[in-house]
Amino acid sequence: METLDELPAMLTRLRLTAIRDRLDSLLDEAARRELNLREALYFLCRSEIERKDQRRIEMGLKIAKFPYVRTLEGFDTQAQPSIDPGQLRELATGRWIANGDALLLLGPPGVGKTHLAVALGREAIVRGYSVLFTTAVALMTSLSQAHAAGRLEERLTHYSKPKLLIVDELGYLPLDSQAAHLFFQLVSRRYERGSLLITSNRAVSEWGEVFGDAVVATAILDRLLHHSQVLTIRGDSYRLREKRRSGLLRPLAAPGDQPGDNPQSTTLS
Ligand code: ADP
Ligand code: MG
């Protein structure tokens, strides 16, 4: 046998860096637990795989460019009775992404659309899918600029690569007709290849206005809704609810109204 001193170099060459970095403590633990050779090998491989998975997830989260860290566990389903926890668990499995389905999260501001988009994006990364998060405004600006610079093809490819593309806040600003056409090109490009998750404060029936062109809106919706799930979230803004709780917001009582839960009846104090 060659010298055992070569072991770290061999592990490096095999890219088993987690085993290499903790070799002594892993072997000590295997001995302490009286593992046989097969069990010890399993234990070492497990350590390596755990570290590689962790690195992959960290890298995936970085590439995805989420605006903030949110998880499904951190989503309070009690506070949001319009969402079925079973449907969330099903979405977390990523089957819809494997199928290339679209997911629309619709609802008024503050009800948790972006939170859920980020949390589902995170679940997708854990399950090995590539994810990219962008806002509708950033996406349209980027596509328009690329179009003007004669590099639309390149940009469309960029946004078509991730298995899941999350487009947040569609509909907060109306799109001009060029932006609507560019978005249509992106949706066509991704159609049946990768999933789109879109959040919007506007109902699907209002998308004609959002895109400023009923024909383009219909063409976009035709592709989006073909294989899709639509989750409509109702209720009060969670943000305002927290503020109300902490006393930052006081209810604006209209004559004869019970002060309380109607979001329209509150104001910043
Ligand atoms: P929007 O629907 O406008 O995208 P967000 O997802 O940004 O709303 O939610 C606003 C804030 O409230 C975020 O910080 C989010 O984490 C939090 N939030 C919203 N709904 C819930 C919920 N059901 N459980 C926990 N946090 C929530
Ligand atoms: Mg949002």
mmCIF file with all atom_site columns, C-alpha atoms in Angstrom, residues 57-229:
data_model
loop_
_atom_site.group_PDB
_atom_site.id
_atom_site.type_symbol
_atom_site.label_atom_id
_atom_site.label_alt_id
_atom_site.label_comp_id
_atom_site.label_asym_id
_atom_site.label_entity_id
_atom_site.label_seq_id
_atom_site.pdbx_PDB_ins_code
_atom_site.Cartn_x
_atom_site.Cartn_y
_atom_site.Cartn_z
_atom_site.occupancy
_atom_site.B_iso_or_equiv
_atom_site.pdbx_formal_charge
_atom_site.auth_seq_id
_atom_site.auth_comp_id
_atom_site.auth_asym_id
_atom_site.auth_atom_id
_atom_site.pdbx_PDB_model_num
ATOM 1   C CA . ILE A 1 57  ? -28.973 25.001 -2.584  1.00 0.00 ? 57  ILE A CA 1
ATOM 2   C CA . GLU A 1 58  ? -26.903 27.998 -1.452  1.00 0.00 ? 58  GLU A CA 1
ATOM 3   C CA . MET A 1 59  ? -25.737 28.551 -5.027  1.00 0.00 ? 59  MET A CA 1
ATOM 4   C CA . GLY A 1 60  ? -29.263 28.145 -6.405  1.00 0.00 ? 60  GLY A CA 1
ATOM 5   C CA . LEU A 1 61  ? -30.631 30.672 -3.927  1.00 0.00 ? 61  LEU A CA 1
ATOM 6   C CA . LYS A 1 62  ? -27.938 33.157 -4.927  1.00 0.00 ? 62  LYS A CA 1
ATOM 7   C CA . ILE A 1 63  ? -28.634 32.745 -8.626  1.00 0.00 ? 63  ILE A CA 1
ATOM 8   C CA . ALA A 1 64  ? -32.407 33.062 -8.096  1.00 0.00 ? 64  ALA A CA 1
ATOM 9   C CA . LYS A 1 65  ? -32.077 36.645 -6.777  1.00 0.00 ? 65  LYS A CA 1
ATOM 10  C CA . PHE A 1 66  ? -34.993 36.523 -4.374  1.00 0.00 ? 66  PHE A CA 1
ATOM 11  C CA . PRO A 1 67  ? -35.869 39.923 -2.881  1.00 0.00 ? 67  PRO A CA 1
ATOM 12  C CA . TYR A 1 68  ? -35.976 38.469 0.625   1.00 0.00 ? 68  TYR A CA 1
ATOM 13  C CA . VAL A 1 69  ? -35.784 35.188 2.506   1.00 0.00 ? 69  VAL A CA 1
ATOM 14  C CA . ARG A 1 70  ? -39.170 33.529 3.023   1.00 0.00 ? 70  ARG A CA 1
ATOM 15  C CA . THR A 1 71  ? -40.150 29.920 3.633   1.00 0.00 ? 71  THR A CA 1
ATOM 16  C CA . LEU A 1 72  ? -43.329 27.883 3.429   1.00 0.00 ? 72  LEU A CA 1
ATOM 17  C CA . GLU A 1 73  ? -42.951 27.022 7.119   1.00 0.00 ? 73  GLU A CA 1
ATOM 18  C CA . GLY A 1 74  ? -42.986 30.752 7.811   1.00 0.00 ? 74  GLY A CA 1
ATOM 19  C CA . PHE A 1 75  ? -46.287 31.188 6.003   1.00 0.00 ? 75  PHE A CA 1
ATOM 20  C CA . ASP A 1 76  ? -49.156 31.356 8.471   1.00 0.00 ? 76  ASP A CA 1
ATOM 21  C CA . THR A 1 77  ? -51.979 29.467 6.766   1.00 0.00 ? 77  THR A CA 1
ATOM 22  C CA . GLN A 1 78  ? -54.309 30.169 9.701   1.00 0.00 ? 78  GLN A CA 1
ATOM 23  C CA . ALA A 1 79  ? -54.079 33.845 8.874   1.00 0.00 ? 79  ALA A CA 1
ATOM 24  C CA . GLN A 1 80  ? -54.982 33.106 5.264   1.00 0.00 ? 80  GLN A CA 1
ATOM 25  C CA . PRO A 1 81  ? -58.052 30.839 5.153   1.00 0.00 ? 81  PRO A CA 1
ATOM 26  C CA . SER A 1 82  ? -58.492 31.369 1.395   1.00 0.00 ? 82  SER A CA 1
ATOM 27  C CA . ILE A 1 83  ? -55.432 29.130 0.843   1.00 0.00 ? 83  ILE A CA 1
ATOM 28  C CA . ASP A 1 84  ? -55.721 25.380 1.135   1.00 0.00 ? 84  ASP A CA 1
ATOM 29  C CA . PRO A 1 85  ? -52.674 24.041 3.038   1.00 0.00 ? 85  PRO A CA 1
ATOM 30  C CA . GLY A 1 86  ? -53.013 20.776 1.112   1.00 0.00 ? 86  GLY A CA 1
ATOM 31  C CA . GLN A 1 87  ? -52.623 22.625 -2.171  1.00 0.00 ? 87  GLN A CA 1
ATOM 32  C CA . LEU A 1 88  ? -49.527 24.391 -0.811  1.00 0.00 ? 88  LEU A CA 1
ATOM 33  C CA . ARG A 1 89  ? -48.003 21.058 0.200   1.00 0.00 ? 89  ARG A CA 1
ATOM 34  C CA . GLU A 1 90  ? -48.714 19.699 -3.266  1.00 0.00 ? 90  GLU A CA 1
ATOM 35  C CA . LEU A 1 91  ? -47.148 22.782 -4.898  1.00 0.00 ? 91  LEU A CA 1
ATOM 36  C CA . ALA A 1 92  ? -44.102 22.354 -2.647  1.00 0.00 ? 92  ALA A CA 1
ATOM 37  C CA . THR A 1 93  ? -43.397 18.946 -4.196  1.00 0.00 ? 93  THR A CA 1
ATOM 38  C CA . GLY A 1 94  ? -42.553 20.712 -7.461  1.00 0.00 ? 94  GLY A CA 1
ATOM 39  C CA . ARG A 1 95  ? -44.628 18.356 -9.597  1.00 0.00 ? 95  ARG A CA 1
ATOM 40  C CA . TRP A 1 96  ? -46.158 21.348 -11.390 1.00 0.00 ? 96  TRP A CA 1
ATOM 41  C CA . ILE A 1 97  ? -42.651 22.464 -12.334 1.00 0.00 ? 97  ILE A CA 1
ATOM 42  C CA . ALA A 1 98  ? -41.739 19.011 -13.607 1.00 0.00 ? 98  ALA A CA 1
ATOM 43  C CA . ASN A 1 99  ? -44.857 19.257 -15.809 1.00 0.00 ? 99  ASN A CA 1
ATOM 44  C CA . GLY A 1 100 ? -44.000 22.774 -16.977 1.00 0.00 ? 100 GLY A CA 1
ATOM 45  C CA . ASP A 1 101 ? -47.289 24.145 -15.631 1.00 0.00 ? 101 ASP A CA 1
ATOM 46  C CA . ALA A 1 102 ? -47.894 27.788 -14.870 1.00 0.00 ? 102 ALA A CA 1
ATOM 47  C CA . LEU A 1 103 ? -48.948 29.109 -11.479 1.00 0.00 ? 103 LEU A CA 1
ATOM 48  C CA . LEU A 1 104 ? -50.770 32.385 -10.987 1.00 0.00 ? 104 LEU A CA 1
ATOM 49  C CA . LEU A 1 105 ? -50.940 33.894 -7.504  1.00 0.00 ? 105 LEU A CA 1
ATOM 50  C CA . LEU A 1 106 ? -53.583 36.590 -7.529  1.00 0.00 ? 106 LEU A CA 1
ATOM 51  C CA . GLY A 1 107 ? -54.811 38.912 -4.825  1.00 0.00 ? 107 GLY A CA 1
ATOM 52  C CA . PRO A 1 108 ? -54.686 42.394 -3.313  1.00 0.00 ? 108 PRO A CA 1
ATOM 53  C CA . PRO A 1 109 ? -51.482 43.883 -1.839  1.00 0.00 ? 109 PRO A CA 1
ATOM 54  C CA . GLY A 1 110 ? -50.005 42.391 1.307   1.00 0.00 ? 110 GLY A CA 1
ATOM 55  C CA . VAL A 1 111 ? -51.765 39.025 1.291   1.00 0.00 ? 111 VAL A CA 1
ATOM 56  C CA . GLY A 1 112 ? -48.572 37.019 0.847   1.00 0.00 ? 112 GLY A CA 1
ATOM 57  C CA . LYS A 1 113 ? -48.181 36.601 -2.928  1.00 0.00 ? 113 LYS A CA 1
ATOM 58  C CA . THR A 1 114 ? -44.488 37.448 -3.015  1.00 0.00 ? 114 THR A CA 1
ATOM 59  C CA . HIS A 1 115 ? -43.886 35.483 0.179   1.00 0.00 ? 115 HIS A CA 1
ATOM 60  C CA . LEU A 1 116 ? -45.418 32.375 -1.389  1.00 0.00 ? 116 LEU A CA 1
ATOM 61  C CA . ALA A 1 117 ? -43.621 32.932 -4.704  1.00 0.00 ? 117 ALA A CA 1
ATOM 62  C CA . VAL A 1 118 ? -40.264 33.112 -2.915  1.00 0.00 ? 118 VAL A CA 1
ATOM 63  C CA . ALA A 1 119 ? -41.080 30.168 -0.640  1.00 0.00 ? 119 ALA A CA 1
ATOM 64  C CA . LEU A 1 120 ? -42.182 27.963 -3.556  1.00 0.00 ? 120 LEU A CA 1
ATOM 65  C CA . GLY A 1 121 ? -39.109 29.078 -5.501  1.00 0.00 ? 121 GLY A CA 1
ATOM 66  C CA . ARG A 1 122 ? -36.977 27.961 -2.575  1.00 0.00 ? 122 ARG A CA 1
ATOM 67  C CA . GLU A 1 123 ? -38.711 24.573 -2.463  1.00 0.00 ? 123 GLU A CA 1
ATOM 68  C CA . ALA A 1 124 ? -38.062 24.223 -6.196  1.00 0.00 ? 124 ALA A CA 1
ATOM 69  C CA . ILE A 1 125 ? -34.332 24.868 -5.672  1.00 0.00 ? 125 ILE A CA 1
ATOM 70  C CA . VAL A 1 126 ? -34.178 22.304 -2.871  1.00 0.00 ? 126 VAL A CA 1
ATOM 71  C CA . ARG A 1 127 ? -35.681 19.811 -5.322  1.00 0.00 ? 127 ARG A CA 1
ATOM 72  C CA . GLY A 1 128 ? -33.055 20.580 -7.923  1.00 0.00 ? 128 GLY A CA 1
ATOM 73  C CA . TYR A 1 129 ? -34.817 23.027 -10.256 1.00 0.00 ? 129 TYR A CA 1
ATOM 74  C CA . SER A 1 130 ? -33.163 26.220 -11.439 1.00 0.00 ? 130 SER A CA 1
ATOM 75  C CA . VAL A 1 131 ? -35.108 29.339 -10.499 1.00 0.00 ? 131 VAL A CA 1
ATOM 76  C CA . LEU A 1 132 ? -34.946 33.029 -11.404 1.00 0.00 ? 132 LEU A CA 1
ATOM 77  C CA . PHE A 1 133 ? -36.978 35.730 -9.691  1.00 0.00 ? 133 PHE A CA 1
ATOM 78  C CA . THR A 1 134 ? -37.741 39.068 -11.320 1.00 0.00 ? 134 THR A CA 1
ATOM 79  C CA . THR A 1 135 ? -40.382 41.755 -11.126 1.00 0.00 ? 135 THR A CA 1
ATOM 80  C CA . ALA A 1 136 ? -42.583 42.490 -14.109 1.00 0.00 ? 136 ALA A CA 1
ATOM 81  C CA . VAL A 1 137 ? -41.113 46.005 -14.317 1.00 0.00 ? 137 VAL A CA 1
ATOM 82  C CA . ALA A 1 138 ? -37.506 44.760 -14.266 1.00 0.00 ? 138 ALA A CA 1
ATOM 83  C CA . LEU A 1 139 ? -38.327 42.080 -16.820 1.00 0.00 ? 139 LEU A CA 1
ATOM 84  C CA . MET A 1 140 ? -40.028 44.454 -19.260 1.00 0.00 ? 140 MET A CA 1
ATOM 85  C CA . THR A 1 141 ? -37.273 47.067 -18.872 1.00 0.00 ? 141 THR A CA 1
ATOM 86  C CA . SER A 1 142 ? -34.640 44.462 -19.530 1.00 0.00 ? 142 SER A CA 1
ATOM 87  C CA . LEU A 1 143 ? -36.435 43.057 -22.592 1.00 0.00 ? 143 LEU A CA 1
ATOM 88  C CA . SER A 1 144 ? -37.143 46.540 -24.021 1.00 0.00 ? 144 SER A CA 1
ATOM 89  C CA . GLN A 1 145 ? -33.527 47.627 -23.579 1.00 0.00 ? 145 GLN A CA 1
ATOM 90  C CA . ALA A 1 146 ? -32.285 44.425 -25.176 1.00 0.00 ? 146 ALA A CA 1
ATOM 91  C CA . HIS A 1 147 ? -34.730 44.917 -28.050 1.00 0.00 ? 147 HIS A CA 1
ATOM 92  C CA . ALA A 1 148 ? -33.490 48.468 -28.619 1.00 0.00 ? 148 ALA A CA 1
ATOM 93  C CA . ALA A 1 149 ? -29.884 47.244 -28.561 1.00 0.00 ? 149 ALA A CA 1
ATOM 94  C CA . GLY A 1 150 ? -30.593 44.432 -31.014 1.00 0.00 ? 150 GLY A CA 1
ATOM 95  C CA . ARG A 1 151 ? -29.959 41.765 -28.390 1.00 0.00 ? 151 ARG A CA 1
ATOM 96  C CA . LEU A 1 152 ? -33.478 40.554 -27.725 1.00 0.00 ? 152 LEU A CA 1
ATOM 97  C CA . GLU A 1 153 ? -32.643 36.978 -28.671 1.00 0.00 ? 153 GLU A CA 1
ATOM 98  C CA . GLU A 1 154 ? -29.931 36.816 -26.010 1.00 0.00 ? 154 GLU A CA 1
ATOM 99  C CA . ARG A 1 155 ? -32.252 38.186 -23.303 1.00 0.00 ? 155 ARG A CA 1
ATOM 100 C CA . LEU A 1 156 ? -35.101 35.873 -24.236 1.00 0.00 ? 156 LEU A CA 1
ATOM 101 C CA . THR A 1 157 ? -32.694 32.968 -23.935 1.00 0.00 ? 157 THR A CA 1
ATOM 102 C CA . HIS A 1 158 ? -31.550 34.251 -20.532 1.00 0.00 ? 158 HIS A CA 1
ATOM 103 C CA . TYR A 1 159 ? -35.130 34.316 -19.242 1.00 0.00 ? 159 TYR A CA 1
ATOM 104 C CA . SER A 1 160 ? -35.995 31.010 -20.876 1.00 0.00 ? 160 SER A CA 1
ATOM 105 C CA . LYS A 1 161 ? -33.236 28.992 -19.253 1.00 0.00 ? 161 LYS A CA 1
ATOM 106 C CA . PRO A 1 162 ? -34.379 28.634 -15.658 1.00 0.00 ? 162 PRO A CA 1
ATOM 107 C CA . LYS A 1 163 ? -36.824 25.811 -15.146 1.00 0.00 ? 163 LYS A CA 1
ATOM 108 C CA . LEU A 1 164 ? -38.956 28.190 -13.077 1.00 0.00 ? 164 LEU A CA 1
ATOM 109 C CA . LEU A 1 165 ? -39.224 31.900 -13.848 1.00 0.00 ? 165 LEU A CA 1
ATOM 110 C CA . ILE A 1 166 ? -41.029 33.972 -11.209 1.00 0.00 ? 166 ILE A CA 1
ATOM 111 C CA . VAL A 1 167 ? -42.497 37.251 -12.431 1.00 0.00 ? 167 VAL A CA 1
ATOM 112 C CA . ASP A 1 168 ? -43.661 39.320 -9.485  1.00 0.00 ? 168 ASP A CA 1
ATOM 113 C CA . GLU A 1 169 ? -46.142 42.194 -9.517  1.00 0.00 ? 169 GLU A CA 1
ATOM 114 C CA . LEU A 1 170 ? -47.578 41.975 -12.968 1.00 0.00 ? 170 LEU A CA 1
ATOM 115 C CA . GLY A 1 171 ? -50.303 44.573 -13.357 1.00 0.00 ? 171 GLY A CA 1
ATOM 116 C CA . TYR A 1 172 ? -49.197 47.192 -10.848 1.00 0.00 ? 172 TYR A CA 1
ATOM 117 C CA . LEU A 1 173 ? -48.209 49.290 -13.838 1.00 0.00 ? 173 LEU A CA 1
ATOM 118 C CA . PRO A 1 174 ? -49.940 49.000 -17.210 1.00 0.00 ? 174 PRO A CA 1
ATOM 119 C CA . LEU A 1 175 ? -47.631 47.853 -19.999 1.00 0.00 ? 175 LEU A CA 1
ATOM 120 C CA . ASP A 1 176 ? -47.197 49.624 -23.298 1.00 0.00 ? 176 ASP A CA 1
ATOM 121 C CA . SER A 1 177 ? -47.905 47.640 -26.424 1.00 0.00 ? 177 SER A CA 1
ATOM 122 C CA . GLN A 1 178 ? -44.242 46.930 -27.126 1.00 0.00 ? 178 GLN A CA 1
ATOM 123 C CA . ALA A 1 179 ? -43.714 45.526 -23.626 1.00 0.00 ? 179 ALA A CA 1
ATOM 124 C CA . ALA A 1 180 ? -46.835 43.398 -24.021 1.00 0.00 ? 180 ALA A CA 1
ATOM 125 C CA . HIS A 1 181 ? -45.490 41.954 -27.283 1.00 0.00 ? 181 HIS A CA 1
ATOM 126 C CA . LEU A 1 182 ? -42.111 41.246 -25.715 1.00 0.00 ? 182 LEU A CA 1
ATOM 127 C CA . PHE A 1 183 ? -43.785 39.498 -22.812 1.00 0.00 ? 183 PHE A CA 1
ATOM 128 C CA . PHE A 1 184 ? -45.814 37.450 -25.269 1.00 0.00 ? 184 PHE A CA 1
ATOM 129 C CA . GLN A 1 185 ? -42.592 36.355 -26.968 1.00 0.00 ? 185 GLN A CA 1
ATOM 130 C CA . LEU A 1 186 ? -41.172 35.256 -23.633 1.00 0.00 ? 186 LEU A CA 1
ATOM 131 C CA . VAL A 1 187 ? -44.303 33.323 -22.685 1.00 0.00 ? 187 VAL A CA 1
ATOM 132 C CA . SER A 1 188 ? -44.289 31.591 -26.094 1.00 0.00 ? 188 SER A CA 1
ATOM 133 C CA . ARG A 1 189 ? -40.621 30.769 -25.752 1.00 0.00 ? 189 ARG A CA 1
ATOM 134 C CA . ARG A 1 190 ? -41.130 29.182 -22.351 1.00 0.00 ? 190 ARG A CA 1
ATOM 135 C CA . TYR A 1 191 ? -44.408 27.540 -23.215 1.00 0.00 ? 191 TYR A CA 1
ATOM 136 C CA . GLU A 1 192 ? -44.330 23.829 -22.375 1.00 0.00 ? 192 GLU A CA 1
ATOM 137 C CA . ARG A 1 193 ? -40.619 24.064 -21.629 1.00 0.00 ? 193 ARG A CA 1
ATOM 138 C CA . GLY A 1 194 ? -40.428 25.735 -18.267 1.00 0.00 ? 194 GLY A CA 1
ATOM 139 C CA . SER A 1 195 ? -42.815 26.953 -15.615 1.00 0.00 ? 195 SER A CA 1
ATOM 140 C CA . LEU A 1 196 ? -43.860 30.519 -15.007 1.00 0.00 ? 196 LEU A CA 1
ATOM 141 C CA . LEU A 1 197 ? -45.037 31.717 -11.618 1.00 0.00 ? 197 LEU A CA 1
ATOM 142 C CA . ILE A 1 198 ? -46.754 35.083 -11.919 1.00 0.00 ? 198 ILE A CA 1
ATOM 143 C CA . THR A 1 199 ? -48.094 37.202 -9.086  1.00 0.00 ? 199 THR A CA 1
ATOM 144 C CA . SER A 1 200 ? -50.616 39.922 -9.785  1.00 0.00 ? 200 SER A CA 1
ATOM 145 C CA . ASN A 1 201 ? -53.013 42.212 -7.992  1.00 0.00 ? 201 ASN A CA 1
ATOM 146 C CA . ARG A 1 202 ? -55.326 42.073 -10.996 1.00 0.00 ? 202 ARG A CA 1
ATOM 147 C CA . ALA A 1 203 ? -57.830 39.361 -11.832 1.00 0.00 ? 203 ALA A CA 1
ATOM 148 C CA . VAL A 1 204 ? -57.216 37.463 -15.050 1.00 0.00 ? 204 VAL A CA 1
ATOM 149 C CA . SER A 1 205 ? -60.300 39.151 -16.507 1.00 0.00 ? 205 SER A CA 1
ATOM 150 C CA . GLU A 1 206 ? -58.491 42.507 -16.191 1.00 0.00 ? 206 GLU A CA 1
ATOM 151 C CA . TRP A 1 207 ? -55.336 41.466 -17.989 1.00 0.00 ? 207 TRP A CA 1
ATOM 152 C CA . GLY A 1 208 ? -56.575 42.988 -21.231 1.00 0.00 ? 208 GLY A CA 1
ATOM 153 C CA . GLU A 1 209 ? -56.157 46.370 -19.530 1.00 0.00 ? 209 GLU A CA 1
ATOM 154 C CA . VAL A 1 210 ? -52.815 45.404 -18.031 1.00 0.00 ? 210 VAL A CA 1
ATOM 155 C CA . PHE A 1 211 ? -51.421 44.529 -21.444 1.00 0.00 ? 211 PHE A CA 1
ATOM 156 C CA . GLY A 1 212 ? -53.211 47.447 -23.100 1.00 0.00 ? 212 GLY A CA 1
ATOM 157 C CA . ASP A 1 213 ? -54.178 45.117 -25.933 1.00 0.00 ? 213 ASP A CA 1
ATOM 158 C CA . ALA A 1 214 ? -56.926 42.521 -25.730 1.00 0.00 ? 214 ALA A CA 1
ATOM 159 C CA . VAL A 1 215 ? -55.488 40.439 -28.586 1.00 0.00 ? 215 VAL A CA 1
ATOM 160 C CA . VAL A 1 216 ? -52.046 40.095 -27.007 1.00 0.00 ? 216 VAL A CA 1
ATOM 161 C CA . ALA A 1 217 ? -53.601 39.487 -23.592 1.00 0.00 ? 217 ALA A CA 1
ATOM 162 C CA . THR A 1 218 ? -55.708 36.674 -25.022 1.00 0.00 ? 218 THR A CA 1
ATOM 163 C CA . ALA A 1 219 ? -52.707 35.111 -26.726 1.00 0.00 ? 219 ALA A CA 1
ATOM 164 C CA . ILE A 1 220 ? -50.694 35.292 -23.495 1.00 0.00 ? 220 ILE A CA 1
ATOM 165 C CA . LEU A 1 221 ? -53.519 33.909 -21.366 1.00 0.00 ? 221 LEU A CA 1
ATOM 166 C CA . ASP A 1 222 ? -54.205 31.166 -23.871 1.00 0.00 ? 222 ASP A CA 1
ATOM 167 C CA . ARG A 1 223 ? -50.705 29.803 -23.335 1.00 0.00 ? 223 ARG A CA 1
ATOM 168 C CA . LEU A 1 224 ? -50.496 30.559 -19.623 1.00 0.00 ? 224 LEU A CA 1
ATOM 169 C CA . LEU A 1 225 ? -53.827 29.051 -18.681 1.00 0.00 ? 225 LEU A CA 1
ATOM 170 C CA . HIS A 1 226 ? -53.515 25.949 -20.842 1.00 0.00 ? 226 HIS A CA 1
ATOM 171 C CA . HIS A 1 227 ? -51.660 24.041 -18.136 1.00 0.00 ? 227 HIS A CA 1
ATOM 172 C CA . SER A 1 228 ? -51.995 26.102 -15.029 1.00 0.00 ? 228 SER A CA 1
ATOM 173 C CA . GLN A 1 229 ? -53.170 26.537 -11.503 1.00 0.00 ? 229 GLN A CA 1
#
